[in-house]
Short mmCIF file of C-alpha atoms and ligand atoms in Angstrom, two decimals:
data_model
loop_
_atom_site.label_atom_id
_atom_site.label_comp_id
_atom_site.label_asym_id
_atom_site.label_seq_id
_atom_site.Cartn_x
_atom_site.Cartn_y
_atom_site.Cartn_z
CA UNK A 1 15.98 -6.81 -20.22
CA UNK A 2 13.28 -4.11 -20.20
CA UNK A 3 12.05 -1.85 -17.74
CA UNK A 4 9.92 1.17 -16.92
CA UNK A 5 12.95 3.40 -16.28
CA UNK A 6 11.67 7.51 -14.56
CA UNK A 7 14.03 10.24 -16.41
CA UNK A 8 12.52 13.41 -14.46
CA UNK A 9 9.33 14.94 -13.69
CA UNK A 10 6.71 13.91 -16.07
CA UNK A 11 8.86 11.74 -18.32
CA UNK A 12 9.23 7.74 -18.08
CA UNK A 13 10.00 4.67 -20.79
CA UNK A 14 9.86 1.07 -21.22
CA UNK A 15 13.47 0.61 -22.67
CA UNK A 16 16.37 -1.42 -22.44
CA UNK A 17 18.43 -1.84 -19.90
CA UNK A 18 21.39 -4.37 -18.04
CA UNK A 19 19.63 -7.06 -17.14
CA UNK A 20 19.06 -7.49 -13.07
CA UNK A 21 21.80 -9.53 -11.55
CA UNK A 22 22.99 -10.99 -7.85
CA UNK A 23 25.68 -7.69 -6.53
CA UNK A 24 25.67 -9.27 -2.81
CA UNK A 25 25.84 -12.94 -1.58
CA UNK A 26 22.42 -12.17 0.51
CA UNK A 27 20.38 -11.25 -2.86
CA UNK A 28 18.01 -13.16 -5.15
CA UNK A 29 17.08 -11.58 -8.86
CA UNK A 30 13.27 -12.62 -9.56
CA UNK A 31 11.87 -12.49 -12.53
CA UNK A 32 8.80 -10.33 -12.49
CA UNK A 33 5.33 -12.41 -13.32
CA UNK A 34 3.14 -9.85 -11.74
CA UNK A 35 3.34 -6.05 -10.99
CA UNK A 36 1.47 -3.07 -10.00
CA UNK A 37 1.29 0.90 -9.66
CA UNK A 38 0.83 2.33 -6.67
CA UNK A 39 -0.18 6.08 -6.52
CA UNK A 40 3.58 6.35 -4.80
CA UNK A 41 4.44 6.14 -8.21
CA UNK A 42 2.38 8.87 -9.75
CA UNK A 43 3.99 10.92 -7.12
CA UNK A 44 7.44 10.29 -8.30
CA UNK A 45 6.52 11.37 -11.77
CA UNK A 46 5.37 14.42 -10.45
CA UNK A 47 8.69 14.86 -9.22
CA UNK A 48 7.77 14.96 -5.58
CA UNK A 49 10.21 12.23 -3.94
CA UNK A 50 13.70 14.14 -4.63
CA UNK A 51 15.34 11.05 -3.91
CA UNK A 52 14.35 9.14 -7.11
CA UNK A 53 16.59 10.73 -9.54
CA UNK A 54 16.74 10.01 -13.79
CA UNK A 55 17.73 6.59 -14.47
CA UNK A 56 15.93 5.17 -11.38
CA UNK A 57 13.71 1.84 -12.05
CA UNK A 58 10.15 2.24 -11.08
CA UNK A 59 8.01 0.23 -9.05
CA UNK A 60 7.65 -1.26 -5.74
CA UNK A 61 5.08 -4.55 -5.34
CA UNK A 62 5.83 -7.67 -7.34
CA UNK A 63 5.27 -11.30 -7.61
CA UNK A 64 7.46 -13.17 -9.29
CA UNK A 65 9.75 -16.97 -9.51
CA UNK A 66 13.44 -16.73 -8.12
CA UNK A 67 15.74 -16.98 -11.36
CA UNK A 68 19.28 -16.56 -9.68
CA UNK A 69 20.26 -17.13 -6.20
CA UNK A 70 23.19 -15.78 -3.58
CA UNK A 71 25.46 -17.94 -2.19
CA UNK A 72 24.75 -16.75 1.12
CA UNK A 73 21.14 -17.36 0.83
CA UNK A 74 19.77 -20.12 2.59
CA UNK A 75 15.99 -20.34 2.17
CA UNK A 76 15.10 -19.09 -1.76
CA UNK A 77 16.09 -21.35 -4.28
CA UNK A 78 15.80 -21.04 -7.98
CA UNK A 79 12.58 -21.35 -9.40
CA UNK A 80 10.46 -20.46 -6.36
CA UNK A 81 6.99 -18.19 -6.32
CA UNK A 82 7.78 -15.28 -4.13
CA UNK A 83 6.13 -12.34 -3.04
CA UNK A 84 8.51 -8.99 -3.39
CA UNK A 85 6.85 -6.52 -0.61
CA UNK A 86 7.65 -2.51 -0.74
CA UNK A 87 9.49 -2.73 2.51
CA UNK A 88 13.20 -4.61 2.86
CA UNK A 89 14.71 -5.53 5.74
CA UNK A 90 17.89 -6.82 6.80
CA UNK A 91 16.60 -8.84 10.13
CA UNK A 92 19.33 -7.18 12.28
CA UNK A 93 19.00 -3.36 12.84
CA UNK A 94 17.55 -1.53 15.77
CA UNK A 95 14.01 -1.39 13.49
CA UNK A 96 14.02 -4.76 12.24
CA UNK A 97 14.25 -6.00 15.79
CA UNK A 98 11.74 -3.93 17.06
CA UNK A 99 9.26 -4.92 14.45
CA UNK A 100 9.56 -2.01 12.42
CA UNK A 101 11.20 -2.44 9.19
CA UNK A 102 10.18 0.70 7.57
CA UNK A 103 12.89 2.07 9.00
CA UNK A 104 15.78 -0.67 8.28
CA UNK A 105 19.26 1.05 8.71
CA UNK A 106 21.63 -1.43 6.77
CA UNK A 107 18.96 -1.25 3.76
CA UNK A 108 19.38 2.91 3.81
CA UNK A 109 17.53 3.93 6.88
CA UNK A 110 14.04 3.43 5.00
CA UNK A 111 12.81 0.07 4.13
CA UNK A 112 11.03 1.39 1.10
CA UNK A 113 13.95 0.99 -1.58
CA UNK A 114 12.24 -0.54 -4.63
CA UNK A 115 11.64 2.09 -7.17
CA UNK A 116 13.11 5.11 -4.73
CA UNK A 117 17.20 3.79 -3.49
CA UNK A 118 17.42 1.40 -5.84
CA UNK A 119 15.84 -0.12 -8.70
CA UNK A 120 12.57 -1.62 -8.85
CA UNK A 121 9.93 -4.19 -9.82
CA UNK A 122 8.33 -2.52 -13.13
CA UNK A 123 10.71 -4.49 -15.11
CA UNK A 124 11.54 -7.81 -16.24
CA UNK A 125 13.59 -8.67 -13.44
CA UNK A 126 14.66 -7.42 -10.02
CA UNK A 127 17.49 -7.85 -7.91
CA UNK A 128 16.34 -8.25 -4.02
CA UNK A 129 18.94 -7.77 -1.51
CA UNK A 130 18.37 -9.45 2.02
CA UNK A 131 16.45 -12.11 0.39
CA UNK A 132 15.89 -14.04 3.41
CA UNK A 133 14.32 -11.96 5.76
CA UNK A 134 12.34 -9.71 3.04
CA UNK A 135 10.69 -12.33 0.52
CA UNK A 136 7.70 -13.92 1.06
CA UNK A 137 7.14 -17.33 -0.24
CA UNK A 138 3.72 -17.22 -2.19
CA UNK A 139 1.36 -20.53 -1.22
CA UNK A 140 0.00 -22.91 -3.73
CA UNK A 141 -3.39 -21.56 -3.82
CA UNK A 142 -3.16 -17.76 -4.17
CA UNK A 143 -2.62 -16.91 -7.17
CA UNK A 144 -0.51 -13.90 -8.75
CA UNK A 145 -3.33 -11.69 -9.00
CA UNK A 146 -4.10 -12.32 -5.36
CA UNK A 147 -0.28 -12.04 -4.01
CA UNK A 148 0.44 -8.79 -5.72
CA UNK A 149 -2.12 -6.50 -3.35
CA UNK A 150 -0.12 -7.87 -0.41
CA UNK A 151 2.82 -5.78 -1.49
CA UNK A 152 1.61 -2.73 -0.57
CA UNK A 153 -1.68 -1.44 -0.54
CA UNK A 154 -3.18 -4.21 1.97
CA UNK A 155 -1.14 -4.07 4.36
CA UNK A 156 -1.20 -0.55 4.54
CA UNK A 157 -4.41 -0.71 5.02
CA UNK A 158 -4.25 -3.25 7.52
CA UNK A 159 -1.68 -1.96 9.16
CA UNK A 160 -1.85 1.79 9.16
CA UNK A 161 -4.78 1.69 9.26
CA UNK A 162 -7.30 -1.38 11.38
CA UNK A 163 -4.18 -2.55 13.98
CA UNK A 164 -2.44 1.13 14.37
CA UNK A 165 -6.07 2.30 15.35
CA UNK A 166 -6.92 -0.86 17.33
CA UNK A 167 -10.56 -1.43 15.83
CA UNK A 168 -11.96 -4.08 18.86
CA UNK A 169 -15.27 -6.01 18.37
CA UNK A 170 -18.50 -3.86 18.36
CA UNK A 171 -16.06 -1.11 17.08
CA UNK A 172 -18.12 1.68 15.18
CA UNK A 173 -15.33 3.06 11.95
CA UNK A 174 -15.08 5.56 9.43
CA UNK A 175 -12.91 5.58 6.70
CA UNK A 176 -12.24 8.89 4.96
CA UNK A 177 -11.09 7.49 1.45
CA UNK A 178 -12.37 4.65 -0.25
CA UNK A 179 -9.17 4.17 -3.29
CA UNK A 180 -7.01 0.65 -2.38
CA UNK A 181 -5.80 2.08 0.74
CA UNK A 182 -9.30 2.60 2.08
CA UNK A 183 -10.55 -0.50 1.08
CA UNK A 184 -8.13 -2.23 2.10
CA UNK A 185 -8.98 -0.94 5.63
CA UNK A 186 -12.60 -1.48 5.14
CA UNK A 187 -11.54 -5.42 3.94
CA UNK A 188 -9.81 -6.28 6.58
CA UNK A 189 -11.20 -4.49 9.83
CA UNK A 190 -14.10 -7.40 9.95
CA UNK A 191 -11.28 -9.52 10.73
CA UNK A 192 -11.24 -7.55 14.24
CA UNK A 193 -15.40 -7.78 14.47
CA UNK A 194 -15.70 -3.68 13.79
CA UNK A 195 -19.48 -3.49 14.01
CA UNK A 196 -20.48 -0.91 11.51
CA UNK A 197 -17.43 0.29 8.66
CA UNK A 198 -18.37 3.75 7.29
CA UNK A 199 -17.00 4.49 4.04
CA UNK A 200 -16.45 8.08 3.34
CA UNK A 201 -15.48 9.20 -0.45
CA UNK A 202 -16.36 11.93 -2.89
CA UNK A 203 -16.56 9.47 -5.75
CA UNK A 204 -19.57 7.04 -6.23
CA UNK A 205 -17.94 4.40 -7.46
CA UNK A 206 -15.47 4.62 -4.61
CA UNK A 207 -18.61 4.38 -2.71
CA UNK A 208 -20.20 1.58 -4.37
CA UNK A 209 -16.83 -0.41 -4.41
CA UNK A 210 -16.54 0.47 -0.38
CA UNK A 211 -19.72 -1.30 0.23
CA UNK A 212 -18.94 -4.31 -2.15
CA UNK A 213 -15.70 -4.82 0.04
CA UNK A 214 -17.60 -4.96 3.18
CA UNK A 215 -18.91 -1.54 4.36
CA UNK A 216 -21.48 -1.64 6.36
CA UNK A 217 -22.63 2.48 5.17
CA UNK A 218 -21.49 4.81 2.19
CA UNK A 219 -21.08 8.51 3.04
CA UNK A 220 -20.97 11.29 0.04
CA UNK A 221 -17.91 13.47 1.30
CA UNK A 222 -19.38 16.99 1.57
CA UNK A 223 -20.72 19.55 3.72
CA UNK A 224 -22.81 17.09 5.63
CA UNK A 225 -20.28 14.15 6.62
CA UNK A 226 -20.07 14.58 9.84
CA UNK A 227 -23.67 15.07 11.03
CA UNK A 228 -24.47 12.22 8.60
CA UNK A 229 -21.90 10.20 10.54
CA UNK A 230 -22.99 11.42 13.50
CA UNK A 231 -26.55 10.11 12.68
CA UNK A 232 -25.31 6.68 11.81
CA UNK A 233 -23.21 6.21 15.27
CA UNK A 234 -26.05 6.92 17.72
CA UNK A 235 -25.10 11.26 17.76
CA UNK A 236 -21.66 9.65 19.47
CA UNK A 237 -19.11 9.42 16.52
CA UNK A 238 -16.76 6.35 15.91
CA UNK A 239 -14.29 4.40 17.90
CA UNK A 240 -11.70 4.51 15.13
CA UNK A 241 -11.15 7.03 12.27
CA UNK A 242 -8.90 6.22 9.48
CA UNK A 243 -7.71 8.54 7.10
CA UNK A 244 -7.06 7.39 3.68
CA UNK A 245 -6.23 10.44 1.21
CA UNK A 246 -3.74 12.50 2.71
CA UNK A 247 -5.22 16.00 1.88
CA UNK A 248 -5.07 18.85 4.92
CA UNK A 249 -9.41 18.41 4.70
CA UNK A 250 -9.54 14.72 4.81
CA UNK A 251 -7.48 14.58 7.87
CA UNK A 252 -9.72 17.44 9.56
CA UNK A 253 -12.98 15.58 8.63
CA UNK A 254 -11.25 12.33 10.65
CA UNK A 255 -10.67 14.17 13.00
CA UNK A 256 -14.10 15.39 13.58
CA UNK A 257 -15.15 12.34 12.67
CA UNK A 258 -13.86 10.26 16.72
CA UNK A 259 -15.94 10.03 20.09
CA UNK A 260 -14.14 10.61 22.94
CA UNK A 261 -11.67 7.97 23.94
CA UNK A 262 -11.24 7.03 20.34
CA UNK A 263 -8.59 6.49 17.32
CA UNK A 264 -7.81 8.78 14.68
CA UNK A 265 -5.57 6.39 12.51
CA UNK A 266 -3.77 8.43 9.74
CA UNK A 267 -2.21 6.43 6.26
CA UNK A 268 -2.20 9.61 4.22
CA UNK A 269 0.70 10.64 2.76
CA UNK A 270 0.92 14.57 3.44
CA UNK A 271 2.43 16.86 1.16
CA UNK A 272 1.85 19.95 3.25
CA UNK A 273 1.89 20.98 6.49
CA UNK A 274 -1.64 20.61 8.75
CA UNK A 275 -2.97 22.43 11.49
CA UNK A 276 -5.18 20.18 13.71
CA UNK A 277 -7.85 21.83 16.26
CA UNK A 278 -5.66 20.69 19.59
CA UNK A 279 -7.75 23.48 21.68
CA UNK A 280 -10.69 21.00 21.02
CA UNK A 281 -8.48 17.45 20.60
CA UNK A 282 -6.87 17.90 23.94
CA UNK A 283 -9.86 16.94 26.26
CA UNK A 284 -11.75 14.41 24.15
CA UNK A 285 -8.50 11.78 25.21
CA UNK A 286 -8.05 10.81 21.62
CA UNK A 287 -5.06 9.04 19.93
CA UNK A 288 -3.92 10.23 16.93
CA UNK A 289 -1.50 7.56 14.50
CA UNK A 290 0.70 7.40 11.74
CA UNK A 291 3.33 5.71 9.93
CA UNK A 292 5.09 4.07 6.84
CA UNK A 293 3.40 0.91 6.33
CA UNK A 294 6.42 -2.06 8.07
CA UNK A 295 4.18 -5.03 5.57
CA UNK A 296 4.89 -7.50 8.29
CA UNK A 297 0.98 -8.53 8.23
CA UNK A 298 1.76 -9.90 5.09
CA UNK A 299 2.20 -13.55 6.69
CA UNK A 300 -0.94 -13.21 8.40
CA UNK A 301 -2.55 -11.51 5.08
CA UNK A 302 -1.19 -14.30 2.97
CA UNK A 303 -2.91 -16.78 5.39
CA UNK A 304 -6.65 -15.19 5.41
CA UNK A 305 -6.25 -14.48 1.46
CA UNK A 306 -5.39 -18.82 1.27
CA UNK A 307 -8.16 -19.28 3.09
CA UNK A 308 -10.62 -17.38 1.25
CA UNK A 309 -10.97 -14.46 4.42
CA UNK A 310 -9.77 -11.93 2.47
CA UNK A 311 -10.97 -10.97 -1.03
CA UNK A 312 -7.41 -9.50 -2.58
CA UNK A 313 -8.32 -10.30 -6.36
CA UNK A 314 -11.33 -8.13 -6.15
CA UNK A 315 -8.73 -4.88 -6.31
CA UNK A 316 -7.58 -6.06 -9.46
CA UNK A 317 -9.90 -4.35 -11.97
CA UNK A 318 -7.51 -3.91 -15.35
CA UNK A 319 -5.20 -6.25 -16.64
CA UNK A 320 -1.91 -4.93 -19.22
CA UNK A 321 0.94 -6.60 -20.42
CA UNK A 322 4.53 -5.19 -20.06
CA UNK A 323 4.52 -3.25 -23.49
CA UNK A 324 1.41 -1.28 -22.41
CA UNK A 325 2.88 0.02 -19.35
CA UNK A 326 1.91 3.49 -20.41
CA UNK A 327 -1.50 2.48 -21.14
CA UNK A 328 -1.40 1.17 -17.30
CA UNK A 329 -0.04 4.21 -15.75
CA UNK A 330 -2.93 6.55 -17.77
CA UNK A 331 -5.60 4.14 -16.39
CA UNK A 332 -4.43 4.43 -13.21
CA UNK A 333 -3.79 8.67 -13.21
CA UNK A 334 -6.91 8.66 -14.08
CA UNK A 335 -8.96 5.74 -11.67
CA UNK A 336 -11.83 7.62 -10.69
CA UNK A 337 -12.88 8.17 -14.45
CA UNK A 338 -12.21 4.44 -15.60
CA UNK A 339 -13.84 2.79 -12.81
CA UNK A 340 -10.41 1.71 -11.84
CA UNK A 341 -8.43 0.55 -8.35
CA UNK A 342 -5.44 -1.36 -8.73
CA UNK A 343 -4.09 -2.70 -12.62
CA UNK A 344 -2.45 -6.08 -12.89
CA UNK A 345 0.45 -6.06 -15.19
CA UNK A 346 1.92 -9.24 -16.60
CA UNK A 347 4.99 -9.76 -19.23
CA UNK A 348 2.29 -11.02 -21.67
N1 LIG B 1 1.41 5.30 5.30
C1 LIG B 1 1.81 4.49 4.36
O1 LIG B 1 2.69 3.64 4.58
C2 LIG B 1 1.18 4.52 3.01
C3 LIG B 1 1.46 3.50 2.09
C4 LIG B 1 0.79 3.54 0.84
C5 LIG B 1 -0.06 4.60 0.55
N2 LIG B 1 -0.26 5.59 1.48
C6 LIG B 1 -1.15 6.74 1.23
O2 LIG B 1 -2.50 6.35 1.44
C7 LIG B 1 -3.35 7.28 0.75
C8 LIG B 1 -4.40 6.53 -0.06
O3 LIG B 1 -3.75 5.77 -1.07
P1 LIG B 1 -4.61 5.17 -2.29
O4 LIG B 1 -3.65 4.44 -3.15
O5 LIG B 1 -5.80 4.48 -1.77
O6 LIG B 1 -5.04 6.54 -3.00
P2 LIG B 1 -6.24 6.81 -4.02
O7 LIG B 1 -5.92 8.10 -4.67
O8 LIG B 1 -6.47 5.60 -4.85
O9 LIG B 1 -7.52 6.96 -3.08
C9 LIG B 1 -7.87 8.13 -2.46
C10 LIG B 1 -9.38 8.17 -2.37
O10 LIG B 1 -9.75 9.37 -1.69
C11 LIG B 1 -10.89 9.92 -2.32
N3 LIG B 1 -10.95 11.35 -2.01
C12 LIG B 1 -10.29 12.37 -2.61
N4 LIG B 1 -10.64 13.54 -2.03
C13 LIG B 1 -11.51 13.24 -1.04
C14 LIG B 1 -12.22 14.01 -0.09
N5 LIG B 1 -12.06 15.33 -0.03
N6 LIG B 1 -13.04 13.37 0.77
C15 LIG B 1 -13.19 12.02 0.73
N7 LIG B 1 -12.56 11.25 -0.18
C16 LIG B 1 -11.72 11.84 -1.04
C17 LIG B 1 -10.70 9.60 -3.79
O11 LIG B 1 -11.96 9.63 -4.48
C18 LIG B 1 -10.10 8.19 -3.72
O12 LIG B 1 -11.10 7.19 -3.77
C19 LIG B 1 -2.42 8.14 -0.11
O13 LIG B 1 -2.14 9.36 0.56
C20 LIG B 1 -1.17 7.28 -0.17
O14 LIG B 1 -0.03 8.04 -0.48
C21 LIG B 1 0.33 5.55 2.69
ZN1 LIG B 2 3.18 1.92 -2.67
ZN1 LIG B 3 17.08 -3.72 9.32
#
């Protein structure tokens, strides 16, 4: 089979390789119909996630039909639509008890193995251990394109982002970051009956996309964000911040961002240390969160997308096929420029 195989910083190809096949009575191998890129991914090619070494299979989010099955597999069978998620979990461990898969110990003491532990879902097929308790099984009437944003990026979002920073009806929220992560926020934090979603993001089609997904305002990320925030939440600030870049700056302007009493809900993925004001946190009683994404909203996700809640095909906005993987990946680098949030990619 083929896949999108990383050999080092800066260097990937679509090549040949074994095909994907069953190593433990608990996996499935799916064939991939639909994948994605995630900006996870640009990160490993920068060589910033030490633990994906040369060789490694890229990719993390798929949709796809179940071509071989376990024997110890009870509730996949061949030929199924399933949803591959960037989080396994085994059911059992500590974490997957608690509700927190992200940090299943039998799968490796992360739940994000795809395309970092093992290999992953930019391929023609992938092998998916602990089928049972990590697949999803995709319903009739969402389609590929629909399924494949559940993977990752919306409930990250979701998660991370609207239920870690407990937006409540009437809830006034800012979101620093308007790329899938953001707007996947800003999508689903109607759902809890937030009564005025601020998108904040130095791009104006970030902006423009923020408001087509539901935001209520669209703030230019500059020198006046917060007293333009300020202005649009009655000179109080919001109930729930959520950060959505992961840069020392965006997660300052959050901060700045709360009332008193409030959330400051962090998704960012840092790469450097931060120093937060605490001399000026402490007494304003705020909550600050954070976390790998667990993607065990996706049932509920899967539910509002069937029913037409939740918009997921509107972060599709490029479709390749397999062989122009690299065509995908340059789109994607370089999203702000081509108008781009998520790319669909298909075998053909
Ligand atoms: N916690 C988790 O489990 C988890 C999972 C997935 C992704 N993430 C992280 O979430 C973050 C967002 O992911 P994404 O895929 O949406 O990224 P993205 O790069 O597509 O989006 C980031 C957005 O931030 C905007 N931006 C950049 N600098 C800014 C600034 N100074 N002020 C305001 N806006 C600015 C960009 O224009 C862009 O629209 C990343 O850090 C990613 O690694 C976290
Ligand atoms: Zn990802
Ligand atoms: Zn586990």
């Amino acid at each position: 089979m083929k896949a999108l195989v990383y050999h080092g910083p800066g260097q990937k190809a679509w090549e040949e390789v074994p095909d994907a096949a069953i190593k433990e009575p608990t996996d499935v191998v799916v064939r991939v119909d639909t994948t994605t890129i995630c900006g996870t991914d640009l990160h490993i090619l920068q060589g910033d996630v030490a633990a994906v070494t040369d060789g490694r299979i890229l990719g993390h989010e798929a949709v796809g039909t179940v071509t071989e099955v376990g024997e110890a597999v009870k509730g996949f069978s061949v030929g199924d639509r399933v949803l591959v998620p960037a989080i396994t979990k085994c059911g059992r461990c500590e974490y997957c008890q608690r509700g927190m898969p992200s940090h299943c110990q039998t799968v490796g003491g992360i739940g994000w193995i795809f395309g970092h532990l093992i290999d992953g879902t930019q391929a023609e097929s992938v092998r998916v251990p602990y089928a049972d308790t990590s697949l999803y099984a995709v319903p009739s009437n969402v389609t590929n394109e629909q399924a494949i944003f559940l993977a990752d990026s919306l409930p990250t979002g979701y998660e991370v982002g609207v239920l870690a920073g407990q937006v409540r009806p009437g809830n006034t929220v800012a979101v620093v970051g308007a790329g899938a992560v953001g707007l996947s926020a800003i999508l689903t934090t109607g759902l809890w009956g937030a009564s005025k979603v601020i998108a904040i993001d130095s791009n104006k089609f970030r902006l423009d996309k923020a408001l087509e997904f539901g935001a209520t305002d669209a703030v230019e990320a500059g020198a006046t964000t917060v007293a333009d925030v300020t202005a649009l939440t009655d000179g109080l600030g919001v109930d729930v911040s959520i950060e959505a870049v992961g840069y020392p700056e965006t997660l300052l302007t959050a901060v700045s961002l709360v009332r008193p009493g409030g959330t400051i809900a962090n998704i960012g993925v840092h790469g450097v240390p931060v120093e937060l004001p605490m001399h000026e946190m402490w007494i304003q009683n705020v909550t600050l969160t954070m976390g790998l994404v667990d993607t065990v909203s996706i049932p509920t996700l899967l539910k509002m997308v069937a029913s037409g809640r939740i918009p997921a095909e509107k972060m599709g906005t490029h479709t390749f096929t397999f062989d122009q993987m690299d065509d995908a990946y340059d789109v994607f680098k370089n999203a702000a420029a081509n108008s781009a949030l998520k790319v669909i990619i298909t075998p053909a």
